[in-house]
């Protein structure tokens, strides 16, 4: 037994030594290029020694809790926490605070107004001649990098040249197809020459949704490095925060407000950020993330399920979602969910079949089964967010009501919102909107009728037959189909697939749901290895959604088995392609843009290559125990897009509660 | 002569197992319905950062070239075999490009070894002691109680057990941290203390699950051996029950348990996938998970090859050492 004891002690010691030494190695590897620049990031692990330390609660990274905002990392752990070069694939995830707090874009987006706003650039590109290939824009004056060096147009010019000259960077191809040259004519003026005539340069080099790949790098650091291999371990930016510390395992990143925050983009454009520290931390599976917020160890949560929200609001009285009452979630996410068809495969190459499936969808029950009715419907190819509802969904109502199938049948049902409210009331849901326009704004302008009889007419017209309860294909075989769905990510799309499958199964189709991990899921869509997929090929935020629709041009259709650059539904529509060609030559603010996009939407309704169903409902709650001033439906200075680069614009609104 | 023949056959079998293993590990990920380049493009376009179709074509070409995924599968295979055999290089991780897979494994391995080695050995020790008592002294009330507890815990799915522990010890009684945060660095007391503190909960979950199996197997073995003639003979000779248990039953019952322990230590190199993900532990399991999710061929190949070599080596060592442990076995 004595030997056993000794052996046990020896093993424990060995294991500890191995683990501890490993960490030492990590540190020494990770700082290999640390000495190469005078970055402001202090990664020495020094902890705050302020007065509050002795009196208040501390975070587990050693900062006063009352001065630290803790944010969930949507993308999880970063395998290499020392690589901040945003132009190589293995860098720290941008949503670990990197693009939210440190890096900045030339133009950002105001999602409430649906417009782009200046960030590092002070003006929008101004054409220099009538060719739409030469532009000029101004850079903000008085900004500096977080190491104190001034930020100028020369940094922008350098970044452009670096990307163009480095073929190893994934972004090189895109950029060189777009930009011929970018020159600083003085410290604050940039002149751009594009490869082809461009009408949407700010959209292509600035933020439209989430972020943009064109991130300006500091010339005084990067000019001495090889951009393809430089790790940028001590990163700097023009944003209001600098990296203070990081977890060698990549689970957390601690950001500290710049002492010279006035010289950051946010300092100049909005004001002083509230939190002294912002800790981006990955807690693990959803159960742990919820516990963290219940314990007030997390202030901002990303993307949880409605069930988790139910638990959270019962256990934490300080937790807040976008709405105070039902439906709680924000519904202004810029992508909509539905069923996407591979129109190169039979029988889904037939629009009647696609329409029959739309009419077989019991949308109210699908909404209940997916997210307990907390969803907004959309009948068109654009997400039902406020800006787009005002520009498309509502103006198109008349046309939608009059729209008829070939046999004269009018499929639109504008009573969906009232119907779902009744259904929810019967289930005892309280706090529902009562005003007619509020009901419609919350649950959508309407959707297609649930009409299996009309669906049967369409199918029978095309040779389908019913054998008892089951539908048979025109060749007499049972109609079976598989819906591709995400496995344990993008929960709404995953659940939607099961709910729709159930609805169609009840109508006599044998439906399987194939759950797939990320790589397989995307690969199947791209190569056309799917019949129907719970994908979301309909996004947009600005009234001009040309950028999001370009991929539907018929020129991008490739045979099944080949990787599609766009048009993954392989749906060829001449009119859509012509309208897209026209849009390409129109400036974004031309009134004809909305007209053309409206016409494109009509074609989508007729052809139905994708059955749009719901906007995306995001449960992204906050805990108001330590911090307040978060945006909500009642304080909607912006949407709750915590994983987007515009996060930095929210920080001046956040105030400590004093707890 | 018998020894050398035995050794040669075992070495050949080791080499063959490893060769077949790494060949399989090369081809299987390539037959998956996924592609690392598409995964990366999918992720980029899912975020809706604006990207034109032409740009996607160019990006795809660039990534294929960077990741070394050009050329036929056969060319890639020979390149892989040569790299692995000559330089033991698995190339860059595609999910964490351009970090070499070897570097990622070297970083993750000590964490996995530290956690799994300790928990496997503790579970083995506790399980065998309890199993021995339960098998040899089966009428004692404490033996019955310990056996009952172990058997109750054993069938609980690991994920559920781990979540129960998290709820119990981080939420209801917040004794342990909800997520691992390692303080300090290097071989400092602060760092070691932090590692131990953050590792107790994941280790406890593994010990609880691991112990049950050892209890059941040891109980079966020891209760069988306790009925053997030589044990009856020892009792008739007047030896104490304690001596019979430790000198007659334990050595014989422990033999297959030692073999299993050696094999289980070999599988440590697989990592503890669910544990590492649930507890945010940065080991090999997390790497394998990342590799599969992102179709990172090189990372999958690197981690699985390591596991194949470890299991084959453990089998080889057990085969080689067994005659020393059990005098009834000879090299043949």
mmCIF file of C-alpha atoms in Angstrom, chain A residues 8-18, chain B residues 118 187:
data_model
loop_
_atom_site.group_PDB
_atom_site.id
_atom_site.type_symbol
_atom_site.label_atom_id
_atom_site.label_comp_id
_atom_site.label_asym_id
_atom_site.label_seq_id
_atom_site.Cartn_x
_atom_site.Cartn_y
_atom_site.Cartn_z
ATOM 1 C CA UNK A 8 -0.013 8.140 -6.644
ATOM 2 C CA UNK A 9 1.881 11.131 -5.289
ATOM 3 C CA UNK A 10 4.469 10.727 -8.038
ATOM 4 C CA UNK A 11 1.821 10.660 -10.769
ATOM 5 C CA UNK A 12 0.098 13.742 -9.379
ATOM 6 C CA UNK A 13 3.388 15.624 -9.232
ATOM 7 C CA UNK A 14 4.349 14.534 -12.745
ATOM 8 C CA UNK A 15 1.039 15.592 -14.173
ATOM 9 C CA UNK A 16 1.242 18.981 -12.500
ATOM 10 C CA UNK A 17 4.753 19.558 -13.748
ATOM 11 C CA UNK A 18 3.809 18.588 -17.300
ATOM 12 C CA UNK B 118 -4.584 11.538 -12.700
ATOM 13 C CA UNK B 187 5.982 26.673 -12.702
#
